[in-house]
Structures are given as structure tokens and as C-alpha cells.
Coordinates of C-alpha atoms in Angstrom, one line a residue:
X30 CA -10.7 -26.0 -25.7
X31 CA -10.3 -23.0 -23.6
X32 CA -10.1 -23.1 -20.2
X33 CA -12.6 -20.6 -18.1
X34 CA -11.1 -17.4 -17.5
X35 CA -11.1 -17.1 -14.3
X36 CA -11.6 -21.0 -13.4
X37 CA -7.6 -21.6 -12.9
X38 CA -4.8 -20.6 -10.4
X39 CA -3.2 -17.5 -12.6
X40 CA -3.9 -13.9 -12.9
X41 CA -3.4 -12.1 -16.3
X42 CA -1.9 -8.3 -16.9
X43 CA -5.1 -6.4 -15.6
X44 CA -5.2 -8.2 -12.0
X45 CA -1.4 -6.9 -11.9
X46 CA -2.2 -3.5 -12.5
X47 CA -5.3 -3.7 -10.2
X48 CA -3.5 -5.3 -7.3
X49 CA -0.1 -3.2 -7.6
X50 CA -2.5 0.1 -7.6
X51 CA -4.5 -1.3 -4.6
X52 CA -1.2 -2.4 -2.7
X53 CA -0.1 1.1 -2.6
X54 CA -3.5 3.2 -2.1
X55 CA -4.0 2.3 1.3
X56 CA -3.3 4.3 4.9
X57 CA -1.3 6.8 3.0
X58 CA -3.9 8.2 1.4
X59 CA -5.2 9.6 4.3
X60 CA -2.2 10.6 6.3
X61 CA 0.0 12.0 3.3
X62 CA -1.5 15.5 3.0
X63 CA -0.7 16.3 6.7
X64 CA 2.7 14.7 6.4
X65 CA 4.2 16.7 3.2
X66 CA 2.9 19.8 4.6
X67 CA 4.7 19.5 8.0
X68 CA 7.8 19.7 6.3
X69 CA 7.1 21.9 3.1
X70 CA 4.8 24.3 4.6
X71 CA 3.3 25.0 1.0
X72 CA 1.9 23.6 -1.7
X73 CA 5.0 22.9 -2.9
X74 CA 4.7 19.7 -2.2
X75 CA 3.4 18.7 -4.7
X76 CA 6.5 18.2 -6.0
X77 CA 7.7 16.0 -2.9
X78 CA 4.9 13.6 -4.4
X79 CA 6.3 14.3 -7.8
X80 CA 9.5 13.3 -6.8
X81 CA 8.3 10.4 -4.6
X82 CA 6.2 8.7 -7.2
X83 CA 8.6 8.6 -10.3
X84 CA 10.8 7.2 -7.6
X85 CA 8.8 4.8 -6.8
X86 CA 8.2 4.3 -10.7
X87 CA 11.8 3.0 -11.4
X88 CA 11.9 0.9 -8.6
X89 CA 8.9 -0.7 -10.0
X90 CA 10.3 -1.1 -13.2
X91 CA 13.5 -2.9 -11.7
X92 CA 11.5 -5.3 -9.6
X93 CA 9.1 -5.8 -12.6
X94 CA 12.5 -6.2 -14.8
X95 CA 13.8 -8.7 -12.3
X96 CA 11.0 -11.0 -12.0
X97 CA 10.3 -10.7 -15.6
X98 CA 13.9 -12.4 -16.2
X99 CA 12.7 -15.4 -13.7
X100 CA 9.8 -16.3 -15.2
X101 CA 7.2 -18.3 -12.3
X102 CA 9.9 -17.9 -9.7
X103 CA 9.7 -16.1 -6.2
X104 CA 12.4 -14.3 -4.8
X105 CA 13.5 -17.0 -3.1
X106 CA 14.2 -18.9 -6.2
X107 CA 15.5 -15.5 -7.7
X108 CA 17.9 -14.7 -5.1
X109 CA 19.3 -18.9 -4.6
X110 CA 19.8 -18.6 -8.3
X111 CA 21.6 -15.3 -8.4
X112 CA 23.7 -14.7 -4.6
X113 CA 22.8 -18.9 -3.6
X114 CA 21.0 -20.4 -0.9
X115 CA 22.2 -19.7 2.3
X116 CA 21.8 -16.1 1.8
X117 CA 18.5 -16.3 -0.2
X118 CA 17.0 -17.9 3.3
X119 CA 18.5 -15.4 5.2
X120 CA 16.6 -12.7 2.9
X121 CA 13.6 -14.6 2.5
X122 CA 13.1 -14.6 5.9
X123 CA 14.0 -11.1 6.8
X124 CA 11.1 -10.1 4.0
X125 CA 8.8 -12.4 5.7
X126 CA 9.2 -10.8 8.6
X127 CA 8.6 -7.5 6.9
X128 CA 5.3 -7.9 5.7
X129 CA 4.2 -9.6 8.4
X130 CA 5.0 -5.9 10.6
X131 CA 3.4 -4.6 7.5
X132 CA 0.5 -6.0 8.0
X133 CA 0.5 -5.2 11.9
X134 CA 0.7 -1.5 10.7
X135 CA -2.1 -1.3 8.6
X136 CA -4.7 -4.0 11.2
X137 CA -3.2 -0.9 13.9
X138 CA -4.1 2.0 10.7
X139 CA -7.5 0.2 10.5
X140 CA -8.4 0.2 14.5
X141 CA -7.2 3.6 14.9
X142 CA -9.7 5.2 12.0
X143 CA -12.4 2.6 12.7
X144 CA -12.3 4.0 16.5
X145 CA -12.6 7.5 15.3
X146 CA -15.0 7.4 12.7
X147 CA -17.1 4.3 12.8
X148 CA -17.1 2.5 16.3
X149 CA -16.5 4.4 18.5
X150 CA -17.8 3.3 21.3
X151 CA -15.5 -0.3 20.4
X152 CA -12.5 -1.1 22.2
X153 CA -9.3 -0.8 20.1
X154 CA -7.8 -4.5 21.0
X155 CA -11.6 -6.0 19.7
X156 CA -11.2 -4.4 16.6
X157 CA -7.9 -5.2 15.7
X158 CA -8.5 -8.9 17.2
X159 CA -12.0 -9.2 14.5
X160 CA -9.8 -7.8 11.7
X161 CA -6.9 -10.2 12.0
X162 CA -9.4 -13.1 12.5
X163 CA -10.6 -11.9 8.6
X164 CA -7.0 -11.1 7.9
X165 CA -6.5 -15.0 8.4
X166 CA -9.6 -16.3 6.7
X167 CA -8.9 -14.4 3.4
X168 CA -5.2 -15.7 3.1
X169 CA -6.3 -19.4 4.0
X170 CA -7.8 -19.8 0.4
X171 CA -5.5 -19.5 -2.5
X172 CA -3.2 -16.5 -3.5
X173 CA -4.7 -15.7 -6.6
X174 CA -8.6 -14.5 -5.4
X175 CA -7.0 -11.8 -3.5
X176 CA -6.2 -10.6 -7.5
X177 CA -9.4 -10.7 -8.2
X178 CA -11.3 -9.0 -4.9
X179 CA -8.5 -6.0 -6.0
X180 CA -9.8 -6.0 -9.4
X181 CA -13.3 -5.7 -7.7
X182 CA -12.8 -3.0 -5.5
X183 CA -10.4 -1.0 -7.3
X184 CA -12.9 0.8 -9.6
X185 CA -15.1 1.6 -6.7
X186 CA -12.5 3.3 -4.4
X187 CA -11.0 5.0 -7.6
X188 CA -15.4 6.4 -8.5
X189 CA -15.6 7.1 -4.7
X190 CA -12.6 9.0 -4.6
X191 CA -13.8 11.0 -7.7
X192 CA -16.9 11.4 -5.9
X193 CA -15.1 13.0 -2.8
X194 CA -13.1 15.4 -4.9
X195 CA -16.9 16.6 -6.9
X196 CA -19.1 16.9 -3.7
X197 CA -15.9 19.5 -2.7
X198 CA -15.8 21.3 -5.6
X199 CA -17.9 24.1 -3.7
X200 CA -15.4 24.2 -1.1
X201 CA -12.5 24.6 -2.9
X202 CA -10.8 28.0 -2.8
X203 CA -7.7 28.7 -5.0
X204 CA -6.5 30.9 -2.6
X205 CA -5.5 28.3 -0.4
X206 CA -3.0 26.6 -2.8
X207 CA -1.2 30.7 -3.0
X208 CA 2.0 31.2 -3.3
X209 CA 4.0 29.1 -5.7
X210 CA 7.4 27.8 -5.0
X211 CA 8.5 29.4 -2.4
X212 CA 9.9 26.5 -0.3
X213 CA 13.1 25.7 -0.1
X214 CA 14.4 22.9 -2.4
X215 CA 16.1 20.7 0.9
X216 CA 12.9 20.7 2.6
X217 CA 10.9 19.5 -0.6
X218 CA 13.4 16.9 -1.0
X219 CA 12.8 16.0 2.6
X220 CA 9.5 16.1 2.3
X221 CA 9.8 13.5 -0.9
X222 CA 11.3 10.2 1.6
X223 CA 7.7 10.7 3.0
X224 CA 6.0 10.4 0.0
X225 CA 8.2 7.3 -1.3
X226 CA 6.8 5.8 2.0
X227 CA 3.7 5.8 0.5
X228 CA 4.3 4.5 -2.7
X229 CA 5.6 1.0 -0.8
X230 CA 3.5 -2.2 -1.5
X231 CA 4.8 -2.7 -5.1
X232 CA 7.0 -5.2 -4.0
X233 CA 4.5 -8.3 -3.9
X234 CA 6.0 -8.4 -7.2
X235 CA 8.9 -10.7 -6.0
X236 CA 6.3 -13.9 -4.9
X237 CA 3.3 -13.2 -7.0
X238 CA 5.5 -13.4 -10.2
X239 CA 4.9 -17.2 -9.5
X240 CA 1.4 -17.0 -10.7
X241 CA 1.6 -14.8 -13.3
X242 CA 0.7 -16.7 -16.7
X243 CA 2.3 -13.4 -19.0
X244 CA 5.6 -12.7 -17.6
X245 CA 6.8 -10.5 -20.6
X246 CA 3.7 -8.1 -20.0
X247 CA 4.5 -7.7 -16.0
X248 CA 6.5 -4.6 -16.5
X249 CA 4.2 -2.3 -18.4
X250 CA 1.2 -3.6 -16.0
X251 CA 3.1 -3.0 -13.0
X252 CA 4.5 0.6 -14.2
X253 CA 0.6 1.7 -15.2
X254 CA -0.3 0.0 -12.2
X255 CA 2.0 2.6 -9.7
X256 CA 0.6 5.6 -12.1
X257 CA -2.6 5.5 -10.5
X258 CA -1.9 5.9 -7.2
X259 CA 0.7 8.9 -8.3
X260 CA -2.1 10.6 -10.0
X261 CA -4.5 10.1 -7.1
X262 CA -1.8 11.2 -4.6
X263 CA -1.6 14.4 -6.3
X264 CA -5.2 15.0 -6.5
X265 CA -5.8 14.2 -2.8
X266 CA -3.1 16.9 -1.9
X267 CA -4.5 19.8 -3.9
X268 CA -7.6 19.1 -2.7
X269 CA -7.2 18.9 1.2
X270 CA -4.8 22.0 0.3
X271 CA -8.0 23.7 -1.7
X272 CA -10.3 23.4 1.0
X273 CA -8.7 23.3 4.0
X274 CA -5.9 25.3 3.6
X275 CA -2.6 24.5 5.0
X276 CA -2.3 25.2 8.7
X277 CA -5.7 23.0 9.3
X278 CA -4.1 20.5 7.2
X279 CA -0.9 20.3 9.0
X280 CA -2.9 20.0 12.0
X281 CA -5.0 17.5 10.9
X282 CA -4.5 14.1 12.0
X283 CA -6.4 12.0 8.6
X284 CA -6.8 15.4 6.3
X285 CA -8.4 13.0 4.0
X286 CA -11.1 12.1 6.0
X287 CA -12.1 15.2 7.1
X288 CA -13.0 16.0 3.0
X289 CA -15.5 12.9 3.8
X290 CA -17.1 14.7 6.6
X291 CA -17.4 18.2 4.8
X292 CA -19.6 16.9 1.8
X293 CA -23.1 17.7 2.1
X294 CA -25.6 16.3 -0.5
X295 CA -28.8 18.1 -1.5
X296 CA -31.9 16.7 -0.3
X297 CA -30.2 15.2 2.9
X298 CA -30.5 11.7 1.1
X299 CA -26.9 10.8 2.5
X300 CA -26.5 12.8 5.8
X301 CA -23.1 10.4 6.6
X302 CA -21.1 10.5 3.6
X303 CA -17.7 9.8 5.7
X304 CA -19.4 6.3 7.0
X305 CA -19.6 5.4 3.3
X306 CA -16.2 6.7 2.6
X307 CA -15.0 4.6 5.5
X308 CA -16.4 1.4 4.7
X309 CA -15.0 1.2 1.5
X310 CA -11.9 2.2 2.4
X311 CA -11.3 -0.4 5.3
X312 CA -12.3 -3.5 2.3
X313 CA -9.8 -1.5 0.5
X314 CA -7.1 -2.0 3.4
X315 CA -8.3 -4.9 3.8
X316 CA -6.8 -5.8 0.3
X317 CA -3.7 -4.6 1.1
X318 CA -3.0 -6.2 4.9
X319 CA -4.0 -9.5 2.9
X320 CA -1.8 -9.4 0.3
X321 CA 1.2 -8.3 2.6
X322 CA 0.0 -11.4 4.8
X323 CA 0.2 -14.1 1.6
X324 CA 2.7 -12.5 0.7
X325 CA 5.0 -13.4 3.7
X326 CA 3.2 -17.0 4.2
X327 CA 4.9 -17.6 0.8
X328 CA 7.9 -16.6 2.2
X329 CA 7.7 -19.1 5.0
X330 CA 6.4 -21.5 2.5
X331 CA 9.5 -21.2 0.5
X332 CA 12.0 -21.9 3.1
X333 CA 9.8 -24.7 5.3
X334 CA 8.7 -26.3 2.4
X335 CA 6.6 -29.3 4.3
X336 CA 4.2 -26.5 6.4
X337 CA 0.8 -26.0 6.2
X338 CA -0.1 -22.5 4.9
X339 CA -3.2 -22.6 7.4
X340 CA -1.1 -23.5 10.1
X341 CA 0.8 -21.0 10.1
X342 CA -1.8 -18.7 9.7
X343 CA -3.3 -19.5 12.6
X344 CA 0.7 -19.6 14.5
X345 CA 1.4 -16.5 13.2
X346 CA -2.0 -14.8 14.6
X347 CA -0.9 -14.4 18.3
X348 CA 2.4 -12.9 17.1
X349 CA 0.9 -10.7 15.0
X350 CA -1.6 -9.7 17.4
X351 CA 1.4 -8.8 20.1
X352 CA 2.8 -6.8 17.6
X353 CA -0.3 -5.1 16.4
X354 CA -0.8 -3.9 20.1
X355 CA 2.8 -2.6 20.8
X356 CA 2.5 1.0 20.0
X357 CA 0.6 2.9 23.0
X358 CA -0.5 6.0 21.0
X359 CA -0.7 7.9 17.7
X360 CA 3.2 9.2 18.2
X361 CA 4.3 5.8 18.4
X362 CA 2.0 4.1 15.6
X363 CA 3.5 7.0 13.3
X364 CA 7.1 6.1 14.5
X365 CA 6.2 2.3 13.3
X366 CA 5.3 2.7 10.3
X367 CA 8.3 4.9 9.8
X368 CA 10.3 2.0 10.9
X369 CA 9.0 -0.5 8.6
X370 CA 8.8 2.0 5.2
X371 CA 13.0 2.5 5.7
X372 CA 12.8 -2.1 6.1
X373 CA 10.9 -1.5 3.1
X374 CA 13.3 0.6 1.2
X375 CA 15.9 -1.6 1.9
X376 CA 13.8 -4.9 1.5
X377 CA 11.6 -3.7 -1.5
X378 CA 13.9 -1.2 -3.1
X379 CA 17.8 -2.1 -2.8
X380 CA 17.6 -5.6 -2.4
X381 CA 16.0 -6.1 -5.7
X382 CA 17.8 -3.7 -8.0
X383 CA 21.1 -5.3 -6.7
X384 CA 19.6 -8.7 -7.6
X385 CA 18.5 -7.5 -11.1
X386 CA 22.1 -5.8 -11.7
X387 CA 24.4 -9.3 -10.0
X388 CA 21.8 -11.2 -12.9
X389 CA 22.3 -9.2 -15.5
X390 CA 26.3 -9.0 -14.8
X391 CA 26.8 -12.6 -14.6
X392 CA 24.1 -13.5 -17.1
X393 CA 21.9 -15.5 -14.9
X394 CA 18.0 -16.3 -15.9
X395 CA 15.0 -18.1 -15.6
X396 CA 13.1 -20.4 -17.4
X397 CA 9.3 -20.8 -17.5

């Protein structure tokens, strides 16, 4: 008899590609545009995000290669098996407390735009304080129906998105995106370490592999599943480029929002369009701080094997909210998350591809 399709505790191929897509589209989408052109000063970098994303595309493949060799195993399992225990824990640990600033970053990402554009009239600390309340309800349930919300609200950011880009069209001056390559090749290679920042997230690999029922299919859904944000990287940057042009865009703090704010409907049926746009993009982050947040409760439940995950939900709230509230402006929310994308490099990146190459050298795999 079959069993009801989405009645158990596993996630098949598409809610990989879903959730490894929605991992990664989150506050870069709206800061990215600003931050290639600071350094590029052209269009040119385009091929910053070029560069960025098939980066980010082989890493993907070698985390997706390395769990896909450990078949229902974490990292913690991964690494015990491959460097042993003691320095397993150590690691685990360290990428627990990883996602958990990761998911301080992107509460703090969600306060700062909800301030701007939504509430404005709220206090910063209340926001952030309601969101990481949520934050701990949605990762109190089981890991597997944050797979399915992603599977939900990817197709609607992906059509709103699409939206955005057609209710510009009438803005759009090619113009803006003149000349061609004229940027020097150091600063585009520059400008491509902040586009890899924005490909990060694809890493929730390592401890969801553990509830994935098709391990042999993870690599192809993971690699489609870092395409799309690649694709819509690169259509958010010639846009903003298009209509803006770049000095406003390099002087703009979220570039992306602003496109929300310029569209203008016929008929003045949506007079607003940015409160829709914003909306669905904090359910969208959302996503993201929540998977980040499982993500390093698994962690801890890996090494303190006898604790409660809703306990230390609720323990790792007030830290979480300390952290949240550390940075005192926008200079020193940026230098955070700067921080924590070269932790994830190292965490997300390195650490894995060594683990997959010490495997494959010594011959070590997993069973099912």
C-alpha cells in the first residue's frame, strides 16, 4: 500500500531544489545590486555574479557529493566517520554556532527593511523580538514542514519577482547598462567574493541529508536548485542597472526595493505595490532564518543527544536575541554579515570539500 505522499517524515528531490533555491534567495537579493556596483562601477558585474554563482555551483556539488556518499547521515556522523569524534564535536559545534549568527543576521535584515518599508512607526527591538518568537514556533514542529512551506512559497516569490521585472519594463533604459567591459579584471574579481556571499545557504545539505528518502538524486536537485537563484541574481542586477542607472544604485541602500516602489499599475487598483513585495519577501526570509535555526538545533541535537529540541529553542532565544541587537547601525549590520559569509566559506565551503576528498582518499562511506 502506498504510504500518503506527504503523510511521513521525508522530503523527495523537488523539496530539495525548492528549499536549496529559497535558502539562498533571501537578504541578498536586495542588497546585491548596490554591493557589486561599489566595487565594479559598471555593469560589468555581471560577471562578478557570473563568477560568484558557478562558484557557488561546485561547492554545491561537493557538499551534495559528500552527503550523497553518507546516505541519512548528518555531518556529525559524516565527519566522526571520516576525521573521528573528538574533532567532529568540535566542528559540529562551531557550525551550530554559525547558523545560529546566521539567523541573527537575517531576524536583524528583516527589522531593518520592515522599519523602512512596512512599520515604521515600530520600534526595531519589537520587531526583531515578534520575529524570533515565530522563528521559535516554526522550528518547534518537525524539520521536514519547513520543506514543504519552501515548496509553497517558492513559486510565488519566483511569479512576484517576474512581476517586478514586467511592471519595469517601461522604465528600463538601455542606456543605463552603456559601456561594456571596461572595468578592470581585479576589481570584478573583487567584486565576485561579494556575490559568493550571497549564494551561502546551500549548506543545510550537511543535516537535512538525514531526511532525505533519494540520496542518489540529491546532487542534480541541489545543483538545479543553486541555478535559480544564479539566474535571478542576474536578472535583478540588469534590472536595478536598467532603471536606475548606476550612481543611484550604488547609492542606494536596498536597490531592489526601490524597483517595488517605482511600479505603477493602471487603474490605481494597487497604489502600494512595494507593501506586497515586502510581505512576501519577509515569509520568504522567514524560510530561510528557520531553516538556518533547525538546522543548528540539529547540530546541538547531535552532540547532546538526551536535549529537548524545544528546550533549546526556547534557551537559545535570549542569546539569540542579544546577538540580534548587537550591531548599532547599518555600517555595522553590513560588517556582520560580512563576518559570518567568510565563517560560512570556511564552514560551508572548505570544511566539506576536505571531508569529501579525506573520504574518497581513504575509501570511507555510508550505508543507508
Amino acid at each position: 500500500m502506498k504510504s500518503f505522499e506527504y503523510g511521513d517524515r521525508e522530503v523527495g528531490t523537488y523539496e530539495v531544489f525548492a528549499s536549496v533555491a529559497n535558502m539562498v534567495i533571501g537578504f541578498g537579493v536586495l542588497t546585491l545590486p548596490r554591493s557589486i556596483v561599489e566595487t565594479t562601477r559598471s555593469v560589468d558585474g555581471w560577471v562578478s555574479i557570473l563568477i560568484g554563482g558557478l562558484g557557488a555551483l561546485v561547492f554545491t556539488w561537493m557538499v551534495a557529493k559528500l552527503v550523497s556518499r553518507f546516505p541519512k547521515r548528518n555531518l556529525h556522523d559524516i565527519a566522526g566517520a571520516v576525521i573521528g569524534k573528538p574533532l567532529a564535536v568540535l566542528f559540529t559545534l562551531m557550525f551550530a554556532c554559525y547558523m545560529l549568527t546566521f539567523v541573527a543576521y537575517e531576524t536583524r535584515g528583516v527589522a531593518s527593511i520592515s522599519r523602512i518599508y512596512l512599520f515604521d512607526r515600530t520600534p526595531v527591538e519589537v520587531i526583531c523580538l515578534v520575529f524570533l518568537l515565530v522563528l521559535i514556533y516554526g522550528v518547534a514542529g518537525p524539520s521536514v514542514a519547513l520543506f514543504r512551506l519552501n515548496t509553497l512559497f517558492l513559486p510565488i516569490v519566483i511569479l512576484l519577482l517576474f512581476v517586478l521585472f514586467l511592471m519595469n519594463i517601461s522604465f528600463f533604459e538601455f542606456n543605463n547598462l552603456m559601456p561594456f567591459f571596461v572595468t578592470d579584471w581585479r576589481d570584478v574579481v573583487l567584486a565576485s567574493k561579494e556575490s559568493v556571499f550571497s549564494f551561502i545557504g546551500f549548506e543545510i545539505l550537511l543535516f537535512y541529508n538525514a531526511v532525505i528518502n533519494q540520496p542518489q538524486k540529491i546532487v542534480k536537485a541541489s545543483t538545479f536548485g543553486m541555478l535559480v537563484p544564479l539566474v535571478l541574481y542576474l536578472l535583478v542586477f540588469f534590472f536595478t542597472l536598467g532603471v536606475f542607472g548606476l550612481e543611484v544604485t550604488a547609492n542606494t541602500l536596498y536597490p531592489t526595493a526601490e524597483l517595488a516602489k517605482q511600479v505603477e499599475v493602471p487603474g490605481g487598483f494597487f497604489e502600494r505595490f512595494e507593501s506586497i513585495f515586502f510581505s512576501v519577501w519577509v515569509l520568504t526570509l522567514f524560510n530561510t532564518a528557520a531553516m538556518a535555526f533547525d538546522v543548528s538545533l540539529q547540530a546541538l541535537e547531535a552532540i547532546f543527544k538526551k536535549a529537548k529540541r524545544t528546550t533549546l529553542a526556547f534557551w537559545l532565544g535570549p542569546f539569540l536575541y542579544l546577538v540580534v541587537m548587537q550591531p548599532q547601525n547599518l555600517i555595522e549590520i553590513r560588517q556582520f554579515g560580512e563576518w559570518i559569509s567568510y565563517v560560512g566559506l570556511g564552514l560551508g565551503m572548505i570544511y566539506p570539500t576536505l571531508l569529501l576528498l579525506l573520504s574518497m582518499m581513504r575509501g570511507v562511506k555510508g550505508r543507508a
